[in-house]
Every structure is written in C-alpha cells, then in structure tokens.
Amino acid sequence: MRYLSYPFFKLLIAFVIGIVIATFFKVQSMFIYGLLSSSLCLLAITIFFKGWSKPFKWLGSLSVIVLFVSLGFWRVQQEQFLPENHYVNQDLIGSEAVIELELYEQLASNQFNDRYYARVRNVNATQSTGNVLVLFKTTDSLEFTLGHKLWVYDDINLPSNARNPGDFNYAKYLEGINVHGQIYIDKNKILKQELPKSSDLSFFIKVRKRLETALYSSEMSKQPIAMIEALLLGQRKHLDKEITISFRKAGVIHILALSGLHVGIILLIIEFLTRPLQRWNSYGAYLQTIVILIVLWSFALMTGMSPSIMRAVTMFSFVAIGMTMSRRTNTYFSLMLSAIVLLLINPRLIFNVGFQLSYAAVFAIVTLQPLFKSLWFPRNRALRFLFSIFTVTLAAQIGVAPISLFYFHQFPLGFLIGNMVLLPALPMFLAASILMMGLLVVCGNAFKLDVLLNFILEWVIDFIHKVGSWDFLLIEHVYLKLWQVILLYFILYGTALFVSPVLSRSKKERLIPIKPNNFLHLSLFSVLLGLVISTISTLTKDSKVLILHQAAGSAISVYNNHRAQVFTDFYKMTDNRDSITWNRLRWIEPHRERKVLRDSLHYDLKINELELVIIKEDGFYRKTYNKPIVLLTQSARVNLERLINEVRPTLIIADGSNYRSNFITWESTCLKYNIPFINTYEEGAVELSY
C-alpha cells in the first residue's frame, strides 16, 4: 500500500504518539519547548543545506517527525490547563452557590432524568466559565429550549469515575468533550429563569427549529419523524429506546447517527445540483467549491456541530475541493490531513470512541474494500452495485470490529442483512426527506410525499425490529484488552498488505506463491506475541477478595485462578432490578475469564486468614471476632465506637448501600481511633488479598 510512504501518514503517527505519551506521562514544559525549538532549528538547517549534501535528508525527516511528536506534547499540555475563572479552579466543587447557566445542547432523557449540557456564566455574581452536565428529574416535567438561562442555588459535583473494575468511566468520557462537572437540579432550586430572545438564537438553530416545526406539521407518525430528525437534523432525543436497541442489534446503528456516510451522500447531492456552475466561466469550479463548503459547514452548524459531524465535514471538505477542482485527490491524503487538523483542534478526540470508529471504518473501506472487490467482477450492473455495497459493508465492519468489541463487548452478525437493504435506498431517502422538508417550509404542504416516507420508514422500523430480534445473530460478552485490540489490527492489516500484491495479479498469476515479506512477519509475530501474553496472564492470576460498589445492596467477590464466588445481598431490589444488577456484576473485569457462582451474603466471611465482618441494617455482630475487617452496609444502626472497642478492627469499609450522610460520622470516629476508613463512593471497589 503506497499510503505507508506518504509524508502525512508518518506525521499523523508521530502526532498521535506525542498525544498518547503526554496524556499518560507527565512531560515537563521545558522539555516540550526545548524539543520544539531544537526540531525547528534542525529543520531550518536541513532546508538550508538541502541541495548541498544527501546525508541531510534523513536528518530533515527526523526533525519533522520529532517536531510533530513535540506538537502532540504541546497540544495536550494546552488542553490540560483550564482558565483561572473556570469553576473547577474556583473551589466550587461540592459547595452550594448561585450559579447562572445557559443550556446549549439537549440530550436524550433516561428513565430518571432530563439531561442537558450547559455553560456556566456566573457563580455568586462573579464571572465564571466551563461546561456542565445538568440533570432534572423527569417527574418535575420541566421543559426548556436551547439558549434558556437559569439561575439556581445548587452545587457542582464531579462526575463519577468507574467504581468497579471494567465499569464505564463516565468522568473520562465527559472530560473528553470538555465537560468537567454535573448538577442535579430540583425544581425548587431554580431561583430565576429567562427564555432566549429570538435575536440571541443562532441563525442555524432557528433554521433547525423551523424545520422541526414543519416536520411535526406533516402527516407522519411520531417515530418516522424522530428518524428524519436523527438522519438530517442530528437530533435523536425523540427516538424510542427500543428502536435504537434494534438498530444496534441489527448492526445498522450508523444509519441513525449522523456521520461520514450521511455527509458523503449530501456532498454528492450538492455536487450534482451545483454542477452547472462549472460551465459558467473560468471561475465556475471555484464558485462551486465555495458553495459546497458553505452548505456542508452550514449543515454541520445546523445539526449542532457534534464531534461526528465535525470530523466528517472536515474530511469531506478536502474531498470536495479535489472533486470540484477536477483533481484526483487521494482519499488517504484527505483522511490523514483531516485527522491531523481535528487533533490539532482537540487532541482529546484520539480517545473519543466515535472518532476511533469513524476513522477505523473509513480506513478499512479504502484499504480492504479494493481487495474484496478484486475477488469478483459481476458483469451485470445491478449485481455489481449490490456486490460493491456488500464489500463496503464487510470492510467497514471488519475495520471497526476490534474497537466495537473493546468498548461494547458485542458484535452484530446481522449487519450484512440490514446494510444490504438500507444502504442502496439511503441516498434516495435523504434526497426525498430534504425535498419534503423544503416543500413543508415553502408551501406548507408536502403533496403526499410525507405519507409515502411515513409508510417506508414504518416498514424500515418493522424490518429492523425483526432482524434485531434474531438473537443468534448477536455475539455478546466478548471482552478484549487494549493489547489484544492493537495486535488484532496488526494481524488484520499485516495480512491485508501481504495479500494485496497477490490480488492485483491476474487470476492465473494469483496461484503463484510469493515470498513472505515484513507485513506477513508482522502478522505472524503478533499472533505469537498474543499467545505468549495470554499464557503469562493465565499463569499469573491472583487470588483476591473484592468488595464491590453497589447501590441498594451489597456484593463481595472472592476469586482465584479459574473461579469466582460472588456473595450478594440485594435486600431492597425487585426481581427485575436484581436480575439486571447481577448480569452487570457477572461481567465485571475479574469475572470475565472465570466460572462465576452466586451465593447469599451473611454476617461474616472467612477466607484463609482474612476475616470479614458484615454489619447490616440491624447492627448485629458477634463480639468473638479478633481484629477483623469490618464492612458497614445498609446504613447499619451500630455504635461504631463500641464496635471498635469490642472487636478491634484493622480496617473499616462502607459500601454503596449506605446513606452518604453516615460517612462523615463514621470517618471522624475512625480518625479518632486511628483506624483506616474507606467508602466505595469515593474510592470505588476495595481489593483485599487472602
């Protein structure tokens, strides 16, 4: 593959390495600026001596690589510094204050909360800045619009980290989108509110609201309207959860999420409509390019400038320039250049799941799809079109499979069925939806086009529900470690790059063996390395006791090399919640490669020399224990000073089943007697050896 020798490929790799190193290791400012200065000096020297001596060429390449690594260091360092007036730097976390908020994005509501992102404008009449996640109780039935200003008397809290091994780290996710705190707002905490003035609303938000109003005036049903909102306006808040789950199980969730697929189709539609501009005069091509870029970025702004749309529009802007200027822009070049630009703007994107999936899919399509396509060339045009969709879908799913398994632990085998049905019709559907909304806005009447689209979308929903209900097509509970994901990509692309020259030959010449090259060696070495790491990992498994964080219940896991026994007491849970909670705990990280058994949690637990006393709501314990570890659960009604004097514990732990108000009293008592105290709300799961 020629792209491996492209300068931008090497620069992208160097830049990513710099970002990753600076994220996980402390890099001193003096070192960063020294590296930047020295690499720039070296580059200047090599440019000056370029025509004098060939040995300076490798020095020039090295200086550019070092420059981009140091740029990665520098961008991460810049992102880590929050301004002085940011609420995180004003000692406001956990302290009640009068906070002025402006809502800027509405999220999908869950069972308990209506959720928004908001900008902090003022705190206690002092100018402040920063973004927060705002949550209102759904039972309060509060309705807000974007740009709505609120004055609340409440406190900003830090989002929770992963409290059990393998749990989703919500705090890291929010940090990646520049949100550093959250506020749970009760209705009675709102002091004042102010509706956004029409002049305050962005022009593009006004356009979106006008289109939404037009959609809801049509003859379409609720869920077809919600699908069009998701496909063209980037708003998934009205989609039923069951529809989203069905699309995910069927492997076509990307259809609902605005991404490069939709932007690419819209680009082709705009390019077709503006083609007459090329014949206008000698500047027609430039005018067409400007029009396309304006429309693409206007579309991005109208849909809320989500990360996925920003990525897609950035990349397709480079593609559009090449298309309309009658130049054959290399897809790899556009892909790499857009990635560098986006990472320069926000280096945290490298850890964003959507960013990773997007580039993995596009990279796989441009790398693997030509290989699949070379296996068969149907003479029938319709068959050739369908085979092309099949190969694109297969390449994209192979490309994202390791990342999907790493984050979501499942892989839908029904993706071929869903994509083969939906992808051929998607361009026509998007064009028809745009036409329908235009007619509704201009004429107030869609001339039955809305009825037709409603019929088609309801059929699509029923079809995807059917495919998603085939459980045998969904592979679940597959857990990969990061090193396994990396090795899988080495194996995948090493093999692809090895067979690529073979598939470029004629059918007869393909049978002639070729010598192993470095790409094949990379694949085989990755397989061998994976086997070695897996063997070492199996042989070095530890035996531990893990006190898990669990609200409305308690859970303790005791595990060794091959088996885990989980003791639970979900005393206040319904059968349904008990089942959901157990299914989650069953698949936490220490349980994934072990046989898991469940047992009831009683008042004590002894494993070898480890003695654990569980104090429940009734406060019962025996006085015969000698220096045990004490676990306080269910807001135990116990005199902690008396317990300490009677059993002399070496450590006291309070789990998530307790009221938080108890922790202050318990912690101060432990401090008085010089006994370590841990609460799982703050520390997460507690690991003990036995």
XYZ file of C-alpha atoms in Angstrom:
690
model
C 0.000 0.000 0.000
C 1.508 3.275 -1.150
C -0.033 5.334 1.650
C 2.558 3.938 4.091
C 5.161 6.071 2.326
C 3.025 9.240 2.322
C 4.532 12.023 4.454
C 1.182 12.781 6.112
C 0.855 9.164 7.276
C 4.171 9.408 9.131
C 3.282 12.836 10.516
C -0.094 11.572 11.762
C 1.536 8.604 13.519
C 4.144 10.908 15.120
C 1.467 13.364 16.256
C -0.687 10.585 17.769
C 2.350 9.141 19.594
C 3.028 12.577 21.092
C -0.599 12.939 22.249
C -0.702 9.473 23.825
C 2.641 9.873 25.646
C 1.729 13.327 27.012
C -1.682 12.073 28.162
C -0.375 9.191 30.251
C 3.001 10.591 31.342
C 3.976 13.939 32.824
C 6.033 15.842 30.250
C 7.751 18.971 31.565
C 7.144 22.284 29.772
C 10.888 22.962 29.490
C 11.389 19.623 27.729
C 8.485 20.301 25.325
C 9.686 23.764 24.314
C 13.273 22.544 24.070
C 12.181 19.730 21.753
C 10.099 22.115 19.630
C 12.975 24.595 19.330
C 15.631 22.002 18.515
C 13.456 20.264 15.904
C 12.684 23.605 14.218
C 16.393 24.511 14.196
C 17.302 21.134 12.708
C 14.590 21.552 10.077
C 15.891 25.010 9.149
C 19.450 23.662 8.835
C 18.379 20.765 6.610
C 16.353 23.108 4.375
C 19.384 25.397 4.012
C 21.742 22.504 3.162
C 19.192 20.546 1.105
C 20.992 20.961 -2.193
C 24.486 20.537 -0.739
C 24.515 17.121 0.860
C 22.356 13.993 0.716
C 23.007 12.920 4.341
C 20.956 15.921 5.448
C 17.785 14.344 4.000
C 17.405 11.757 6.763
C 18.120 14.471 9.339
C 15.311 16.558 7.816
C 12.868 13.651 8.034
C 13.868 13.012 11.648
C 13.434 16.687 12.585
C 9.896 16.759 11.109
C 8.931 13.568 12.989
C 10.305 14.977 16.262
C 8.503 18.265 15.557
C 5.123 16.507 15.293
C 5.763 14.379 18.384
C 6.556 17.550 20.342
C 3.467 19.237 18.840
C 1.440 16.380 20.317
C 3.071 17.041 23.716
C 2.332 20.754 23.442
C -1.355 20.422 22.406
C -2.100 18.036 25.284
C -0.432 20.400 27.740
C -2.504 23.321 26.424
C -5.742 21.342 26.803
C -4.922 20.317 30.366
C -4.715 23.924 31.582
C -8.157 25.319 32.458
C -8.553 29.131 32.653
C -8.349 30.792 36.066
C -12.060 31.645 36.079
C -13.094 28.062 35.305
C -15.385 26.784 38.061
C -13.003 23.875 38.760
C -10.303 26.403 39.730
C -12.640 28.454 41.955
C -13.055 25.894 44.771
C -16.748 25.493 43.959
C -16.960 21.707 43.723
C -19.439 20.446 46.308
C -20.254 23.939 47.634
C -23.699 25.454 47.128
C -23.741 28.752 45.254
C -25.916 30.886 42.999
C -24.997 29.636 39.525
C -26.047 31.164 36.210
C -26.348 28.544 33.462
C -27.108 28.682 29.747
C -28.376 25.459 28.159
C -26.712 24.744 24.810
C -27.481 21.098 23.990
C -30.318 18.728 24.865
C -29.543 15.032 25.330
C -31.841 12.034 25.242
C -33.725 11.620 28.521
C -33.318 8.443 30.537
C -35.721 6.770 32.939
C -34.966 9.216 35.744
C -33.572 12.454 34.284
C -33.938 15.027 31.512
C -30.376 15.908 30.534
C -28.709 18.986 29.041
C -25.243 20.409 28.561
C -24.913 23.971 29.865
C -22.329 26.746 30.023
C -21.545 28.277 33.401
C -21.756 32.075 33.070
C -21.547 33.352 36.653
C -21.109 31.944 40.141
C -22.167 34.161 43.065
C -22.278 37.145 40.677
C -18.645 36.515 39.664
C -17.876 35.723 36.041
C -17.059 32.065 35.521
C -16.657 29.633 32.667
C -16.818 25.917 31.879
C -19.362 23.350 30.730
C -21.506 21.121 32.959
C -23.960 18.266 32.601
C -27.334 19.370 34.013
C -29.908 16.809 35.149
C -33.550 17.485 36.009
C -35.945 14.904 37.426
C -38.329 13.648 34.737
C -41.087 13.750 37.358
C -40.699 17.551 37.546
C -41.826 17.748 33.866
C -39.707 20.828 33.159
C -39.351 21.980 29.560
C -36.523 24.180 28.335
C -35.255 25.373 24.974
C -31.685 25.850 23.807
C -30.340 29.189 24.992
C -32.546 29.071 28.101
C -30.848 30.795 31.068
C -31.275 29.520 34.622
C -30.202 30.894 37.990
C -30.025 28.042 40.511
C -28.872 27.664 44.096
C -27.064 24.354 43.989
C -23.635 22.738 43.924
C -21.497 21.421 41.086
C -20.202 17.891 41.608
C -17.526 15.916 39.831
C -18.846 13.069 37.631
C -18.223 9.588 38.988
C -15.266 7.515 37.857
C -15.547 3.778 37.258
C -16.297 2.360 40.710
C -15.987 -1.321 39.796
C -13.275 -2.871 37.583
C -14.323 -2.675 33.945
C -17.185 -0.203 34.502
C -17.701 2.644 32.029
C -15.683 5.676 33.160
C -18.241 8.459 32.742
C -15.927 11.150 34.135
C -13.289 10.403 31.471
C -15.937 10.473 28.741
C -17.225 13.889 29.842
C -13.687 15.243 30.187
C -13.081 14.215 26.573
C -15.883 16.561 25.457
C -14.729 19.362 27.788
C -17.417 18.828 30.451
C -15.891 18.723 33.946
C -18.869 18.745 36.323
C -22.529 17.900 36.765
C -25.506 19.417 38.600
C -28.645 17.627 39.768
C -31.255 20.391 39.919
C -34.510 20.060 41.840
C -37.425 22.209 40.756
C -37.352 24.229 43.985
C -33.644 25.071 43.470
C -34.397 27.221 40.403
C -34.347 30.863 41.525
C -34.978 32.509 38.188
C -35.165 31.626 34.511
C -35.043 33.591 31.291
C -36.256 32.466 27.884
C -33.834 33.013 24.996
C -34.584 36.064 22.892
C -35.117 35.434 19.218
C -32.129 37.636 18.422
C -29.939 35.572 20.756
C -30.537 32.310 18.911
C -28.032 31.267 16.295
C -29.319 31.571 12.742
C -28.669 27.867 12.230
C -30.570 26.883 15.393
C -33.510 28.967 14.126
C -33.391 27.089 10.817
C -33.341 23.751 12.637
C -36.280 24.751 14.834
C -38.206 25.892 11.739
C -37.561 22.543 10.048
C -38.582 20.656 13.199
C -41.833 22.643 13.352
C -42.502 21.861 9.688
C -41.839 18.153 10.275
C -44.329 17.963 13.128
C -46.953 19.679 10.966
C -46.772 16.825 8.437
C -48.950 13.712 8.305
C -46.142 11.500 9.564
C -46.206 9.391 12.732
C -44.061 10.145 15.780
C -41.226 7.648 15.219
C -40.760 8.247 11.454
C -40.446 11.964 12.296
C -37.912 11.094 15.007
C -35.904 9.091 12.441
C -35.775 12.019 9.999
C -34.710 14.290 12.875
C -31.889 11.852 13.631
C -30.853 11.403 9.995
C -30.880 15.030 8.857
C -31.002 17.273 11.935
C -28.749 15.305 14.273
C -31.446 15.115 16.982
C -32.013 11.636 18.470
C -33.821 12.784 21.611
C -37.278 11.700 20.370
C -36.257 8.226 19.177
C -37.714 5.365 21.187
C -35.066 3.434 23.077
C -36.383 0.179 21.564
C -35.680 1.461 18.034
C -32.113 2.408 18.945
C -31.545 -1.014 20.546
C -32.956 -2.814 17.468
C -30.742 -0.812 15.090
C -27.722 -1.596 17.285
C -28.503 -5.325 17.404
C -29.025 -5.363 13.630
C -25.629 -3.706 13.081
C -27.037 -0.577 11.392
C -26.846 1.961 14.228
C -24.609 4.113 11.998
C -27.686 4.820 9.854
C -29.241 6.747 12.772
C -26.059 8.563 13.811
C -25.081 11.490 11.602
C -21.639 10.612 10.293
C -19.442 10.466 7.223
C -21.990 8.232 5.469
C -24.644 10.964 5.528
C -22.217 13.806 4.803
C -20.787 11.880 1.834
C -24.262 11.367 0.371
C -25.168 15.034 0.929
C -21.873 16.042 -0.736
C -22.764 14.008 -3.838
C -26.250 15.563 -3.957
C -24.855 19.116 -3.671
C -22.113 18.382 -6.213
C -24.752 17.151 -8.676
C -27.022 20.176 -8.129
C -24.175 22.710 -8.456
C -22.528 21.086 -11.486
C -23.906 23.756 -13.896
C -21.731 26.340 -12.097
C -18.646 24.695 -13.627
C -19.792 25.831 -17.090
C -20.472 29.412 -16.025
C -16.999 30.880 -16.589
C -13.363 30.164 -15.795
C -14.088 30.680 -12.099
C -17.080 28.337 -12.057
C -15.197 25.492 -10.382
C -14.007 27.790 -7.597
C -17.549 29.094 -7.090
C -18.889 25.534 -6.938
C -16.274 24.643 -4.316
C -17.220 27.658 -2.189
C -20.944 26.822 -2.433
C -20.341 23.178 -1.446
C -18.170 24.143 1.528
C -20.717 26.723 2.716
C -23.551 24.184 2.503
C -21.547 21.442 4.251
C -20.479 23.647 7.160
C -23.945 25.209 7.421
C -25.321 21.686 7.694
C -22.782 20.943 10.435
C -23.754 24.084 12.379
C -27.474 23.395 11.964
C -27.121 19.880 13.375
C -25.294 21.128 16.462
C -21.673 20.647 15.338
C -21.410 17.249 17.023
C -17.949 15.612 17.003
C -19.015 13.040 14.394
C -20.310 15.730 12.029
C -17.256 17.945 12.582
C -14.994 15.003 11.704
C -16.996 14.082 8.622
C -17.378 17.619 7.281
C -13.678 18.350 7.821
C -12.637 15.274 5.860
C -15.191 15.723 3.070
C -14.222 19.383 2.723
C -10.823 18.209 1.469
C -12.532 15.647 -0.784
C -14.905 18.321 -2.141
C -12.029 20.635 -3.035
C -10.388 17.847 -5.022
C -13.643 16.813 -6.733
C -14.717 20.251 -7.912
C -11.233 21.397 -8.907
C -11.030 18.401 -11.276
C -8.101 16.986 -9.373
C -7.870 13.432 -8.261
C -7.435 13.908 -4.530
C -6.090 10.802 -2.861
C -8.565 9.501 -0.282
C -5.739 8.559 2.074
C -4.415 12.112 1.888
C -7.835 13.572 2.770
C -8.256 11.079 5.596
C -4.864 11.760 7.175
C -4.939 15.530 6.718
C -8.415 15.798 8.257
C -7.289 13.683 11.234
C -4.267 15.943 11.818
C -6.424 19.089 11.617
C -9.027 17.694 14.038
C -6.408 16.511 16.518
C -4.686 19.893 16.387
C -8.012 21.483 17.338
C -8.822 18.908 20.032
C -6.185 16.271 20.891
C -8.658 14.537 23.236
C -10.504 13.275 20.151
C -7.967 10.459 19.829
C -9.637 8.844 22.868
C -13.184 9.515 21.618
C -14.997 6.298 20.669
C -16.819 7.942 17.776
C -13.570 9.349 16.375
C -11.897 5.941 16.569
C -14.845 4.111 14.980
C -15.214 6.710 12.235
C -11.594 6.616 11.113
C -11.305 2.847 11.571
C -14.323 2.363 9.277
C -13.163 4.766 6.556
C -9.577 3.498 6.714
C -10.819 -0.101 6.395
C -13.051 0.803 3.443
C -10.250 2.431 1.450
C -7.799 -0.362 2.385
C -9.804 -3.604 2.433
C -12.685 -2.922 0.047
C -10.476 -2.882 -3.089
C -9.123 -6.304 -2.036
C -12.620 -7.773 -1.667
C -13.752 -6.123 -4.893
C -10.905 -7.714 -6.842
C -12.172 -11.200 -5.962
C -15.178 -10.940 -8.303
C -16.347 -8.566 -11.027
C -20.019 -9.195 -11.948
C -20.935 -8.239 -15.492
C -24.488 -7.319 -14.540
C -24.586 -3.657 -13.451
C -27.203 -4.166 -10.720
C -25.320 -7.158 -9.341
C -22.083 -5.168 -9.458
C -23.739 -2.355 -7.478
C -25.013 -4.761 -4.810
C -21.629 -6.507 -4.585
C -19.962 -3.123 -4.138
C -22.283 -2.348 -1.193
C -21.575 -5.811 0.216
C -17.798 -5.278 0.088
C -18.005 -1.760 1.562
C -20.170 -3.023 4.427
C -17.925 -6.020 5.065
C -14.743 -3.908 5.027
C -16.198 -1.298 7.398
C -17.455 -3.896 9.885
C -14.123 -5.747 9.889
C -12.353 -2.426 10.457
C -14.456 -1.437 13.472
C -14.867 -4.948 14.960
C -11.894 -4.839 17.404
C -12.849 -1.368 18.686
C -16.550 -2.306 18.961
C -15.714 -5.418 20.954
C -13.355 -3.435 23.192
C -15.968 -0.810 24.115
C -19.341 -2.517 23.636
C -18.440 -6.223 24.064
C -20.809 -7.345 21.310
C -20.776 -7.770 17.536
C -23.895 -7.979 15.313
C -23.659 -10.580 12.542
C -26.885 -9.213 11.036
C -25.066 -6.150 9.694
C -24.968 -7.570 6.155
C -28.740 -8.086 6.024
C -29.548 -4.623 7.368
C -26.988 -2.757 5.270
C -27.807 -4.582 2.043
C -31.426 -3.437 2.408
C -30.937 0.107 3.742
C -27.751 1.442 2.116
C -28.931 1.257 -1.550
C -32.039 3.274 -0.692
C -30.417 5.749 1.713
C -29.357 8.389 -0.893
C -32.856 8.479 -2.399
C -34.412 8.594 1.054
C -32.213 11.507 2.200
C -32.951 13.426 -1.002
C -36.704 12.797 -0.611
C -36.603 13.892 3.042
C -34.791 17.131 2.149
C -37.344 17.778 -0.613
C -40.252 17.066 1.749
C -38.957 19.484 4.416
C -38.375 22.132 1.750
C -41.953 21.757 0.495
C -43.331 21.931 4.035
C -41.397 25.130 4.791
C -42.099 26.888 1.470
C -45.567 25.592 0.565
C -46.875 24.254 3.865
C -47.792 21.056 2.034
C -45.666 18.016 1.159
C -48.111 16.823 -1.545
C -48.359 13.316 -0.013
C -44.578 12.838 -0.041
C -44.764 12.732 3.766
C -47.343 9.924 3.572
C -45.046 7.916 1.290
C -41.999 8.469 3.517
C -44.052 7.577 6.585
C -45.033 4.245 5.005
C -41.421 3.467 4.027
C -39.993 4.381 7.437
C -42.565 2.359 9.348
C -41.647 -0.629 7.169
C -37.934 0.010 7.850
C -38.583 0.132 11.616
C -40.536 -3.154 11.494
C -37.825 -4.778 9.349
C -35.004 -3.722 11.683
C -37.026 -4.840 14.716
C -37.271 -8.264 13.066
C -33.550 -8.516 12.262
C -32.633 -7.211 15.715
C -34.831 -9.844 17.366
C -32.754 -12.687 15.890
C -30.578 -13.261 18.948
C -28.491 -15.910 17.209
C -27.012 -13.129 15.029
C -25.674 -11.199 18.024
C -22.354 -12.188 19.601
C -22.296 -10.877 23.187
C -19.967 -10.764 26.192
C -16.722 -10.636 24.228
C -14.152 -8.700 26.254
C -10.873 -7.572 24.720
C -7.940 -5.886 26.404
C -6.181 -2.949 24.762
C -3.126 -5.013 23.817
C -5.425 -7.550 22.112
C -7.067 -4.790 20.050
C -3.670 -3.490 18.912
C -2.450 -6.978 17.974
C -5.691 -7.706 16.091
C -5.129 -4.623 13.918
C -1.509 -5.648 13.292
C -2.716 -9.105 12.226
C -5.542 -7.701 10.078
C -3.583 -5.063 8.180
C -0.374 -7.077 8.067
C -2.269 -9.867 6.297
C -4.113 -7.402 4.027
C -0.895 -5.677 2.970
C 0.732 -9.063 2.337
C -2.041 -10.357 0.038
C -2.628 -7.016 -1.712
C 0.085 -7.559 -4.388
C -1.273 -11.072 -4.988
C -4.832 -9.880 -5.661
C -3.590 -7.215 -8.076
C -2.404 -10.007 -10.408
C -4.449 -11.909 -12.967
C -6.408 -14.952 -11.763
C -3.775 -17.379 -13.070
C -0.848 -15.485 -11.544
C -2.547 -15.425 -8.131
C -1.781 -19.128 -7.755
C 1.958 -18.462 -7.909
C 3.331 -18.302 -4.327
C 5.106 -15.141 -3.230
C 7.885 -14.804 -0.705
C 6.990 -13.780 2.851
C 7.561 -10.082 3.464
C 7.663 -7.807 6.501
C 3.866 -7.495 6.573
C 3.421 -11.260 6.894
C 6.158 -11.336 9.528
C 4.263 -8.618 11.447
C 1.053 -10.679 11.386
C 2.729 -13.901 12.488
C 4.725 -12.134 15.203
C 1.502 -10.530 16.508
C -0.172 -13.954 16.719
C 2.816 -15.388 18.592
C 3.032 -12.394 20.938
C -0.687 -12.668 21.711
C -0.326 -16.342 22.642
C 2.660 -15.600 24.895
C 0.905 -12.728 26.730
C -2.274 -14.801 27.189
C -0.293 -17.715 28.637
C 1.622 -15.482 31.059
C -1.623 -13.752 32.091
C -3.294 -17.105 32.843
C -0.359 -18.362 34.893
C -0.052 -15.196 36.992
C -3.689 -14.670 38.007
C -4.043 -13.553 41.625
C -6.483 -14.661 44.311
C -8.380 -11.662 45.701
C -11.419 -10.531 47.662
C -13.193 -7.598 46.028
C -15.765 -5.524 47.912
C -17.838 -4.061 45.090
C -19.595 -0.721 44.968
C -23.315 -1.344 44.656
C -26.222 0.971 45.476
C -29.254 -0.562 47.243
C -27.352 -3.740 48.009
C -24.004 -5.324 48.816
C -21.733 -7.632 46.841
C -18.390 -9.302 47.638
C -16.412 -11.270 45.058
C -13.906 -13.956 46.080
C -11.894 -15.210 43.121
C -8.846 -17.303 42.286
C -7.281 -18.564 39.061
C -10.349 -20.109 37.435
C -13.353 -19.429 39.638
C -15.186 -16.522 41.285
C -17.787 -16.759 44.032
C -19.954 -13.661 44.458
C -21.805 -13.135 47.743
C -24.772 -10.759 47.361
C -27.494 -9.191 49.467
C -29.839 -7.160 47.259
C -32.329 -6.751 50.053
C -34.378 -3.870 48.604
C -34.360 -4.824 44.930
C -37.261 -6.034 42.825
C -36.726 -9.259 40.879
C -36.193 -7.294 37.664
C -33.581 -4.964 39.159
C -31.920 -7.920 40.893
C -31.565 -9.650 37.508
C -30.183 -6.529 35.790
C -27.717 -5.856 38.624
C -26.481 -9.433 38.735
C -25.985 -9.503 34.954
C -23.826 -6.365 35.250
C -21.749 -7.712 38.144
C -21.419 -11.079 36.410
C -19.374 -9.442 33.660
C -17.105 -7.064 35.559
C -13.435 -7.420 34.666
C -12.301 -10.017 37.281
C -15.202 -12.344 36.367
C -14.798 -12.406 32.585
C -12.403 -15.328 32.300
C -13.644 -17.271 35.304
C -16.540 -19.532 36.201
C -18.856 -17.397 38.359
C -21.090 -18.710 41.161
C -23.553 -16.721 43.261
C -24.247 -17.146 46.984
C -26.007 -15.244 49.776
C -24.096 -12.745 51.890
C -24.412 -13.425 55.626
C -22.922 -11.676 58.680
C -19.337 -12.840 58.278
C -16.957 -14.276 55.742
C -13.668 -16.053 56.416
C -11.184 -16.953 53.672
C -7.887 -18.376 54.912
C -6.502 -15.739 57.314
C -8.854 -12.992 56.140
C -11.825 -12.389 58.451
C -14.554 -10.074 57.201
C -17.448 -8.927 59.413
C -20.562 -7.599 57.649
C -22.683 -5.194 59.719
C -26.172 -4.904 58.191
C -29.164 -2.669 58.896
C -29.988 -4.404 62.194
C -26.457 -3.709 63.533
C -25.895 -7.349 64.602
C -22.365 -8.706 65.108
C -20.667 -11.212 67.393
C -18.098 -9.997 69.915
C -15.822 -13.007 69.383
C -14.018 -11.560 66.361
C -10.400 -10.559 66.755
C -9.013 -7.766 64.578
C -11.229 -8.372 61.522
C -12.020 -6.111 58.581
C -15.481 -4.573 59.063
C -17.889 -3.848 56.197
C -20.722 -1.422 57.027
C -23.810 -1.912 54.830
C -27.470 -0.879 54.586
C -26.910 2.234 56.788
C -26.193 -0.060 59.732
C -27.616 1.070 63.068
C -24.475 0.456 65.076
C -22.496 2.258 67.776
C -19.186 2.390 65.930
C -17.111 3.338 68.995
C -18.416 0.337 70.914
C -17.787 -1.943 67.913
C -14.196 -0.674 67.654
C -13.554 -1.312 71.340
C -15.103 -4.800 71.224
C -13.673 -6.338 68.017
C -10.659 -4.019 67.330
C -10.960 -3.899 63.504
C -7.898 -3.256 61.338
C -9.920 -1.601 58.565
C -13.493 -0.303 58.219
C -15.192 -0.148 54.811
C -18.574 1.404 53.956
C -20.176 0.320 50.664
C -22.709 1.967 48.349
C -25.779 0.657 50.186
C -25.321 3.280 52.937
C -26.694 6.808 53.089
C -23.883 9.230 52.324
C -24.697 11.264 55.441
C -23.362 8.374 57.563
C -19.881 8.595 56.067
C -18.921 11.841 57.811
C -19.718 10.450 61.268
C -18.092 7.091 60.602
C -14.958 8.646 59.120
C -14.488 11.029 62.065
C -14.898 8.129 64.526
C -12.282 6.067 62.650
C -9.946 9.051 62.612
C -10.360 9.388 66.379
C -9.277 5.749 66.895
C -6.621 5.855 64.143
C -8.353 3.153 62.057
C -8.283 3.348 58.230
C -11.701 4.106 56.703
C -12.718 3.596 53.059
C -16.051 4.372 51.422
C -16.689 2.921 47.976
C -18.483 6.061 46.758
C -15.122 7.840 46.699
C -12.606 5.010 46.333
C -14.608 2.510 44.273
C -14.278 -1.241 44.764
C -11.857 -2.291 47.521
C -9.390 -5.090 46.778
C -8.144 -7.345 49.585
C -5.605 -10.185 49.458
C -6.056 -13.519 51.206
